[in-house]
XYZ file of C-alpha atoms in Angstrom:
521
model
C 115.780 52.253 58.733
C 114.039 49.206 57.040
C 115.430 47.240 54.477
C 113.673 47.550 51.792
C 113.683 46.994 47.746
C 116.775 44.625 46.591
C 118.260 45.611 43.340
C 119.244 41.991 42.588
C 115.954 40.644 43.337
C 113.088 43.516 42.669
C 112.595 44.323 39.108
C 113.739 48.134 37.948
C 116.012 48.057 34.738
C 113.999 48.715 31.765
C 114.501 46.204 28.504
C 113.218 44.999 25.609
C 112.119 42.001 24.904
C 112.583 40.382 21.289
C 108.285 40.590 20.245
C 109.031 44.447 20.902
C 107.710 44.353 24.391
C 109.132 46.613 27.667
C 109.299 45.846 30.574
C 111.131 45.918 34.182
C 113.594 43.099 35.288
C 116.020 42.649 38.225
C 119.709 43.314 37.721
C 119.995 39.682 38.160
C 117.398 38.583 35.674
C 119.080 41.375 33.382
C 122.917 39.923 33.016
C 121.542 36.369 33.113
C 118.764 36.521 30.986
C 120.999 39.468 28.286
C 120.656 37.041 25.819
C 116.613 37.272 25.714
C 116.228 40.324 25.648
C 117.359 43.237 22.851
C 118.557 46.136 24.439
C 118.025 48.209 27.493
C 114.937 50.637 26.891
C 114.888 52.995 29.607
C 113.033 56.587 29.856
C 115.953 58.200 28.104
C 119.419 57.235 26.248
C 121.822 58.856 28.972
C 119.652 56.753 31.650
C 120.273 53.795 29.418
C 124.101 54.293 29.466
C 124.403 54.828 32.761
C 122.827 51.328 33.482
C 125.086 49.787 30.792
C 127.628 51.005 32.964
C 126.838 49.611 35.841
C 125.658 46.396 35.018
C 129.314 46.445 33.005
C 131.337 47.245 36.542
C 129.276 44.153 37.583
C 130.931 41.640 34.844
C 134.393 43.498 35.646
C 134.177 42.540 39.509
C 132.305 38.714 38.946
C 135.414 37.870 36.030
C 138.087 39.432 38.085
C 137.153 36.865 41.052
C 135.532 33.403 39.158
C 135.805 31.721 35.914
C 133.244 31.075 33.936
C 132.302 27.883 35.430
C 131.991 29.595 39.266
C 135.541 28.970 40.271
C 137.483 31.378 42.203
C 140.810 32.653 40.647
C 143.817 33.705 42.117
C 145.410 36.182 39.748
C 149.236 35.542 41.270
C 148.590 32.106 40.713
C 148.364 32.572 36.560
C 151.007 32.121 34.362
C 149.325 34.606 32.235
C 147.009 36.726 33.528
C 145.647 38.678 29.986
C 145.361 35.440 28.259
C 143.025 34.142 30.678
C 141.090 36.691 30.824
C 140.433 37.001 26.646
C 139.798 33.055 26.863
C 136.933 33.360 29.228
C 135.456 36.356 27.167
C 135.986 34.422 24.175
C 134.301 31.271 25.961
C 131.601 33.533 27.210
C 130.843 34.806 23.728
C 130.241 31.445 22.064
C 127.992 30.607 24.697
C 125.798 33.245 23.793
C 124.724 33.799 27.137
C 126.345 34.882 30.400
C 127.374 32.021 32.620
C 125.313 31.577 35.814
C 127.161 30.475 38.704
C 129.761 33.249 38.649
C 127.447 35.883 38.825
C 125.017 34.185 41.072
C 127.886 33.151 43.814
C 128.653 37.056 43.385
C 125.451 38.216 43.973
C 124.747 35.791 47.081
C 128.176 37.130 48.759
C 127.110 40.682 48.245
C 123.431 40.894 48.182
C 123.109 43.179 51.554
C 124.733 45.779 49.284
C 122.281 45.819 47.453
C 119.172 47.283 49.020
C 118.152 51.100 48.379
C 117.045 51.408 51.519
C 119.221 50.231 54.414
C 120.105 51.634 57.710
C 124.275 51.441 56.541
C 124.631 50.769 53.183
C 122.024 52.040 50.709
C 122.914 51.536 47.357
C 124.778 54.529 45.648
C 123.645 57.047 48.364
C 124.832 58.351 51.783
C 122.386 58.283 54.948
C 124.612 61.158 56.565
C 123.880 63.610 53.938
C 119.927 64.000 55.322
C 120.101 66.997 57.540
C 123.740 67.982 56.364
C 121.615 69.890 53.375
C 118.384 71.366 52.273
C 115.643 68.611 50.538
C 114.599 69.152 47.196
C 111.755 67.695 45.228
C 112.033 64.796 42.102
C 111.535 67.448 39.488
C 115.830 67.394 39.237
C 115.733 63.857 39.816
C 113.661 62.701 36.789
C 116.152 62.719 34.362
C 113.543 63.359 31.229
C 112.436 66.574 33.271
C 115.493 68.004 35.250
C 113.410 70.933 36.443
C 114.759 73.084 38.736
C 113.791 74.439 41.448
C 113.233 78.036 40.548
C 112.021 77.896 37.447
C 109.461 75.370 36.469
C 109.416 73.607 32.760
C 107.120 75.110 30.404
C 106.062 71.402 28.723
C 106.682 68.827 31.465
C 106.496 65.514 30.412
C 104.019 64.136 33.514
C 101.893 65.938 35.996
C 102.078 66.511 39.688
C 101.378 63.291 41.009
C 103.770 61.529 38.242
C 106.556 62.898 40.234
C 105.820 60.945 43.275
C 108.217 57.823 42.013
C 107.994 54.419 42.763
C 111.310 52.254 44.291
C 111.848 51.340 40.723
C 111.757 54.260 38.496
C 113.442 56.420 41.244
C 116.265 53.493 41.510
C 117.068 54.360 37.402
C 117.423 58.292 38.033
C 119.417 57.715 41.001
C 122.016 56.214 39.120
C 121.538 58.636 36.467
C 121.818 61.972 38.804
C 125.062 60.241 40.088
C 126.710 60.240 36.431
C 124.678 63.470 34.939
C 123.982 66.183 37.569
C 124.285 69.666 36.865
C 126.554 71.869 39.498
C 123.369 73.465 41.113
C 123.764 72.228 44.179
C 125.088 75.064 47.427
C 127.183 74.980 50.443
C 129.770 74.054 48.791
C 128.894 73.676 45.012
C 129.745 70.221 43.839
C 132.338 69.562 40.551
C 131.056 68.254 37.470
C 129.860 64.579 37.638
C 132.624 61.995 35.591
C 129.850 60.790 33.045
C 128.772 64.439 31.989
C 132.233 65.008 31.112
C 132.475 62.066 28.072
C 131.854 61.818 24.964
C 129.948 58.651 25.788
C 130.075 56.072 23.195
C 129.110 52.255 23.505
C 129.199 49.234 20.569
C 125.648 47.388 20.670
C 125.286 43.729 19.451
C 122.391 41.988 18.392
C 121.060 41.598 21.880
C 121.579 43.033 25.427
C 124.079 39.999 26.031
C 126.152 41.066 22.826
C 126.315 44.495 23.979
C 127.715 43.904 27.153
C 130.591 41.645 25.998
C 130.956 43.671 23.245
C 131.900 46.766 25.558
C 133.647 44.532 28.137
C 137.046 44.784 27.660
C 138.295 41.994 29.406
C 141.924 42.788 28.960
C 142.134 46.681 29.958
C 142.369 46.111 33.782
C 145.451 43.492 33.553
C 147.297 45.750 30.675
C 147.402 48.293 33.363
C 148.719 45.762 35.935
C 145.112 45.468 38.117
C 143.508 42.330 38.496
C 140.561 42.761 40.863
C 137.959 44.967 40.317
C 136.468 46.936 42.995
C 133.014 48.682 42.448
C 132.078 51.404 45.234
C 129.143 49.431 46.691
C 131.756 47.450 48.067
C 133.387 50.171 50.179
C 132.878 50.355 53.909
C 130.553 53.156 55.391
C 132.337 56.767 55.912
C 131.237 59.971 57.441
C 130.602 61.878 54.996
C 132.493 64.154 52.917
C 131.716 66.856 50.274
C 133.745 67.335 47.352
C 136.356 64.839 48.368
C 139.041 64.403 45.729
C 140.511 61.044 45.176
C 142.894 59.750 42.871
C 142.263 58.731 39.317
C 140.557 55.038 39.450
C 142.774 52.303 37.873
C 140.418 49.517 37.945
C 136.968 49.498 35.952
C 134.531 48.908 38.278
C 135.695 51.267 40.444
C 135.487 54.078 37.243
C 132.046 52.666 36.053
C 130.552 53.477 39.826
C 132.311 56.394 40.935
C 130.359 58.793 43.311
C 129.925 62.006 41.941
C 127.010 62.704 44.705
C 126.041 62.030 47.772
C 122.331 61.249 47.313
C 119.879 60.433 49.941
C 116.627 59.189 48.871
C 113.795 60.559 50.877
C 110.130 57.874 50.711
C 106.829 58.415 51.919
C 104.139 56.057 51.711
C 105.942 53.606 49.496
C 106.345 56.599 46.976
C 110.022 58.732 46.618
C 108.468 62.283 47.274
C 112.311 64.011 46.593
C 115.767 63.538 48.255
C 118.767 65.038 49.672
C 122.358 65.643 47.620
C 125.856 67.266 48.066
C 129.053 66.802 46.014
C 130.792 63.746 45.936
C 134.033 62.026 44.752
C 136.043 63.903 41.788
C 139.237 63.468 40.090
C 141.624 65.036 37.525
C 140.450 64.378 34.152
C 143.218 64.617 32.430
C 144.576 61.076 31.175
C 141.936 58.866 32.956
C 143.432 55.859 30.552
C 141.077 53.395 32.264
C 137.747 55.277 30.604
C 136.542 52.867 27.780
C 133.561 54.989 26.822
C 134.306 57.856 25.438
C 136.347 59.963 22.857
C 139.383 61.719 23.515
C 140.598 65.416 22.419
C 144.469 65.934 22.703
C 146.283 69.622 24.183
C 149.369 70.795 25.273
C 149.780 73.379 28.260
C 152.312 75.515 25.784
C 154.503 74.236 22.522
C 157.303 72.351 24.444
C 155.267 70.423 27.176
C 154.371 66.902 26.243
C 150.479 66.156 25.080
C 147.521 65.591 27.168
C 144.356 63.824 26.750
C 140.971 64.883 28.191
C 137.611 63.230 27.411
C 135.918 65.035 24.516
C 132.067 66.220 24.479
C 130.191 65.124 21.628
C 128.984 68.073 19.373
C 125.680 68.480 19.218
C 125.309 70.076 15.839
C 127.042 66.967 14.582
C 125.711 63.473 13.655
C 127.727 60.341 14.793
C 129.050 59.674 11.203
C 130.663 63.548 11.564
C 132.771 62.515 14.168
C 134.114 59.377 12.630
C 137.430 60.785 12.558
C 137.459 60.745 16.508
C 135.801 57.086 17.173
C 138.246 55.506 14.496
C 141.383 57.262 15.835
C 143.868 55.259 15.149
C 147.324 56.996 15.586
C 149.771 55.208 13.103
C 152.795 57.786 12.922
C 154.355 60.367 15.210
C 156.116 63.689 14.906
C 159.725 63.878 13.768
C 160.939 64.985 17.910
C 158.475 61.178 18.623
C 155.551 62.792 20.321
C 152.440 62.133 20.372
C 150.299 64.058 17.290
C 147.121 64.330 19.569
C 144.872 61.406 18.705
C 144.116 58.896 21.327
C 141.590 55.742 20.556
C 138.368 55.253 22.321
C 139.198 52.034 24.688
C 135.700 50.170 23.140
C 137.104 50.666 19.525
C 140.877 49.530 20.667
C 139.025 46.460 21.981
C 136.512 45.472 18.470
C 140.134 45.878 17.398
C 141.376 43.363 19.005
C 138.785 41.012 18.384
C 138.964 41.652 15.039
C 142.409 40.391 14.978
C 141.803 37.515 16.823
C 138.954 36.242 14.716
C 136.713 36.432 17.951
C 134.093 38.065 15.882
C 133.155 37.100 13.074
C 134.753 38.478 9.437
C 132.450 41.199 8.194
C 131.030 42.050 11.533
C 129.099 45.105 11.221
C 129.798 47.564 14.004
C 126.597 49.637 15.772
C 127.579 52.435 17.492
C 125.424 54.264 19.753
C 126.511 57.952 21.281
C 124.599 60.065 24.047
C 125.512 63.091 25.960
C 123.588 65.813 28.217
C 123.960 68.821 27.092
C 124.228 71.722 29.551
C 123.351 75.337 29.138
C 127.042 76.904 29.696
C 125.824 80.626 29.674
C 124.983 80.027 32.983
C 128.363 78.726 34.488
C 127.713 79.203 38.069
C 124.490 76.050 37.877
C 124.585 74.525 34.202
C 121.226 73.568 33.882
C 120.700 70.435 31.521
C 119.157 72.166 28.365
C 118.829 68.813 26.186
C 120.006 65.372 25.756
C 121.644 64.151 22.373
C 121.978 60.726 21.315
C 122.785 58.855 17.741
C 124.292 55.969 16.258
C 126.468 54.922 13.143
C 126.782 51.392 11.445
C 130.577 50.591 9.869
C 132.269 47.583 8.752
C 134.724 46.058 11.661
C 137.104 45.167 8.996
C 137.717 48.986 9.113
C 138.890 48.751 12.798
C 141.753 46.738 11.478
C 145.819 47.575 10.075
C 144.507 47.172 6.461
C 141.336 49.634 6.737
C 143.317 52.538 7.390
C 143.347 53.473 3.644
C 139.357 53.664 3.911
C 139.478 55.320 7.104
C 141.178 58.097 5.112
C 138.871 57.871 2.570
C 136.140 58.390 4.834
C 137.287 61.332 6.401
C 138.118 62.854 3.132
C 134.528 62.466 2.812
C 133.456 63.961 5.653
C 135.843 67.090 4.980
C 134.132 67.427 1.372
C 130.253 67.273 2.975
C 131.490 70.194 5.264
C 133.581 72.207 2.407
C 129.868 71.808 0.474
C 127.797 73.104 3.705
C 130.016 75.814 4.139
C 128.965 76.981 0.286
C 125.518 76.313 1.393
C 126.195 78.437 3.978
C 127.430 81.067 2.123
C 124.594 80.910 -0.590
C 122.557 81.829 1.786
C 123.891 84.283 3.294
C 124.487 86.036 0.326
C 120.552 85.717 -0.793
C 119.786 87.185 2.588
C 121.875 89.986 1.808
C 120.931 90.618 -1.599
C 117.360 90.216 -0.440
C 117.885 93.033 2.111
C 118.739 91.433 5.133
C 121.167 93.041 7.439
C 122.882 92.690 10.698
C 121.734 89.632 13.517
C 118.339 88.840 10.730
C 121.041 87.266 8.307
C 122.232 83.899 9.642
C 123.385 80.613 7.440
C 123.249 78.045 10.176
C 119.801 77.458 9.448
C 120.924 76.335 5.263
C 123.739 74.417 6.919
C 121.629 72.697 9.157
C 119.156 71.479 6.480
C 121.640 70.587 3.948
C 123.743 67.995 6.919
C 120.034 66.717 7.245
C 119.811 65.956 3.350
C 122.723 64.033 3.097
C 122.374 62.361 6.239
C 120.950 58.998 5.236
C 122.691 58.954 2.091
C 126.487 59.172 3.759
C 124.865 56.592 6.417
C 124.078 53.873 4.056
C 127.028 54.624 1.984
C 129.401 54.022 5.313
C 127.380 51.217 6.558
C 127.261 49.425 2.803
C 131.395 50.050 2.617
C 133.180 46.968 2.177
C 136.053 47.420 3.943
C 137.969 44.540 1.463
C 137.466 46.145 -1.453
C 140.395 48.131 -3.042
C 137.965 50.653 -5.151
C 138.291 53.568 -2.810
C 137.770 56.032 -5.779
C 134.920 54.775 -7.679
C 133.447 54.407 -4.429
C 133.844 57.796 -3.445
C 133.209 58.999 -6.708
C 129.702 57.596 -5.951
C 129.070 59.871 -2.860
C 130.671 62.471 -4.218
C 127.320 62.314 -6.789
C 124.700 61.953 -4.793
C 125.820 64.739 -2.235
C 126.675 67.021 -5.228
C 122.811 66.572 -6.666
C 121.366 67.042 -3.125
C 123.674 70.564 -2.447
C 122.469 71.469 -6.123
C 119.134 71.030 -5.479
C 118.891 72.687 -2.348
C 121.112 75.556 -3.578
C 117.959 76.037 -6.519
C 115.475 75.550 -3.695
C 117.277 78.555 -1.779
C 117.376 80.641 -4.744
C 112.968 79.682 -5.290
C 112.454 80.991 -1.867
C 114.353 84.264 -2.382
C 112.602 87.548 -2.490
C 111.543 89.588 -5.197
C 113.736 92.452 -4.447
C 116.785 90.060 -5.114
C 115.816 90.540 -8.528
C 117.403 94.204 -8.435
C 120.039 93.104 -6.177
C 121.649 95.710 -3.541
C 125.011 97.440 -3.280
C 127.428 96.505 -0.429
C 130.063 98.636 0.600
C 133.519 96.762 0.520
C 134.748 96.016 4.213
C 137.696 98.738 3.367
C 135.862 101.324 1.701
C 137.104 103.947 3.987
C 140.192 103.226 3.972
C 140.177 103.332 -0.303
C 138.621 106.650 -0.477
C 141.037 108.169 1.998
């Protein structure tokens, strides 16, 4: 097979530039040139993510091996192995920009890695899978479409030809099957893929380079004793082998990159026409301590064994601001028998943290978060097709991050508990004008009140949280503030409910009690 179509040299990652303009870059021009550019601006949020991640698991393996100046390190040969690695993120960040000769040297050594087409190492796919199973079409491939095979979308996003992709577009949703596939696949059926299991949540800066530091936690590989990063492009060729379970990664790059699928892109023409994929690598989920990106949701197996962790799937009736209470978990106290009461901090927020301790960013730094997941239609177990994608964001004050902000993180999710308690009466109001209307049975349904209400007081709890100083001590007046403005919206929706009533709510209807039979027994 030809080489053909380098990933460090041929442009393929979306971005935006600062006048507002997209376009495609190399991964080289990408990390060098972060600082010019805004943010990564791909065909969908979940395709943007799982780029973030891998140009991340490239900064990993470049500042595990060189300095910021190009020089190789030898980790036995530090005195202190975390503090070096905080001191070149720290010099990185007030260079605004990433260094050069590090990543260049990298790229140079591994560049034959690189290409996604190449006779024995194509990048993030397996040659031996052609012929081992049936080839499908892009329609699954094209992350905005995800059509399947038997059943064609009703509203498809491009025609026919548009699914003949070219090197670059198809090198995006390659790396976005590998993180996001459903479990459609036969003979055998493949696990879930690591990234569709997250919560996925990522810190963005002012510009692509300020994102990337920002989520590079340059002392989680060393706290758990690793100190080179190894990303899977780096592994020698291996006959191939579905469903192979492997043990939990330790290092970072290794996570970011992990093989979910073996996926064989099939071209024609200089166009991908579709391509070939089995089940890949899988672990245990349970306590993967080395995943950064993602909220956490504590269990136990019964009352007396000790508590788990497993990554946590966004909600998608929620907005990012509902689940506060899980991004800002900060575990302060413990049960009286010392174990664990279920909370477990997302490793991007444990590293703002630090930062925010250290004075590495600076005080009053406002905090961007960005969520995405792909949602997956779990009525039907046996394939779950993707039925949507969600993705949001949320603005806070660092300073809330810190020791001395835990007193507004309470506040907050007071807060939050009091905008639910009110959507639950919204959701009873209208239930109850259904029913009085003459509604019965499946016709009566509050989600639909709830729903609108959440959507009402959405800005308005937004820019309170992202206006919060975090130094002030006037927690009640400025709750007492919210607690106004969501009180007039829920009264004025409540009134609007009422408008849109019926006129046979006027006589009202009688409702047997839910133990009338019992009574007149």
């Amino acid at each position: 097979m030809e080489k053909e179509f380098n990933l460090i040299d041929e442009p393929w990652i979306v971005v935006r530039t600062k006048d507002c303009i997209v376009r495609e870059v190399s991964l080289k021009d990408a990390l060098l040139n972060s600082h010019k550019y805004t943010e990564l601006a791909g065909e969908t949020k979940t395709q943007d993510f799982a780029l973030l991640r891998l140009m991340l698991a490239v900064l990993y393996t470049v500042f595990s091996r060189y300095d910021a100046d190009g020089n190789e390190i030898d980790p036995a040969e530090l005195e202190d192995a975390l503090d070096f690695s905080v001191g070149n993120w720290e010099m990185i960040w007030q260079n605004k920009q990433l260094p050069k000769a590090p990543i260049e040297k990298y790229f140079d050594k591994w560049h034959d890695r690189f290409w996604l087409f190449d006779e024995e190492y194509p990048f993030y796919q397996s040659n031996e899978v052609k012929g081992k199973t049936a080839p499908v079409t892009t329609a699954k491939l094209i992350g905005s479409l995800y059509e399947s095979g038997n059943k064609p979308r009703l509203f498809s996003d491009r025609m026919k030809d548009g699914r003949y992709l070219a090197y670059s577009e198809a090198a995006r949703w390659l790396v976005h099957l590998n993180g996001f596939d459903d479990i459609a696949a036969k003979k055998p059926t493949p696990k879930k893929s690591w990234n569709s299991k997250l919560g996925l949540i990522a810190v963005r800066g002012k510009n692509l380079f300020e994102t990337l530091m920002l989520n590079f936690a340059a002392d989680v590989d060393v706290e758990n004793e690793v100190y080179t990063s190894r990303p899977s492009w780096e592994n020698e060729a291996r006959t191939i082998e579905f469903n192979r379970m492997i043990e939990i990664p330790k290092n970072q790059a290794e996570l970011l990159t992990i093989q979910s699928r073996q996926l064989y892109l099939y071209r024609e023409n200089e166009m991908i026409t579709g391509y070939y994929i089995a089940g890949g690598d899988y672990f245990d989920e349970e306590d993967v301590i080395a995943e950064q990106m993602t909220i956490w949701r504590g269990y136990k197996e019964n009352k007396t064994s000790p508590m788990k962790f497993r990554p946590a799937k966004h909600d998608a009736a929620k907005s990012a601001w509902q689940e506060f209470g899980a991004i800002a978990a900060f575990p302060s106290v413990k049960k009286s028998d010392n174990s664990d009461i279920g909370e477990r901090t997302p490793g991007v927020i444990k590293w703002i943290k630090r930062l925010c301790e250290y004075g590495s960013l600076e005080k009053g730094y406002r905090i961007d978060l960005m969520t995405a997941a792909v949602i997956y239609d779990y009525g039907q177990a046996t394939s779950l097709p993707v039925i949507d994608y969600i993705s949001d964001s949320v603005t806070f004050h660092s300073q809330l991050l810190l020791d001395t902000g835990k007193i507004w993180r309470d506040v907050i999710n007071d807060e939050i508990a009091k905008c639910e308690k009110a959507a639950k009466k919204v959701y009873t109001l209208s239930v109850n004008l259904q029913e009085v209307s003459g509604a019965s049975g499946d016709k009566i349904t509050g989600g639909d009140a709830k729903v609108q209400f959440y959507d009402r007081i959405d800005r308005t709890f937004r820019l309170w949280l992202e206006e919060l100083d975090a130094e002030s001590d006037k927690y009640k007046d400025y709750a007492d503030k919210l607690e106004v403005k969501i009180y007039k919206i829920a009264c004025d929706f409540g009134y609007e409910l009422v408008g849109q009533t019926s006129e046979n709510a006027i006589f009202g209807r009688y409702k047997k009690p839910e133990n009338y039979e019992k009574c007149t027994s």
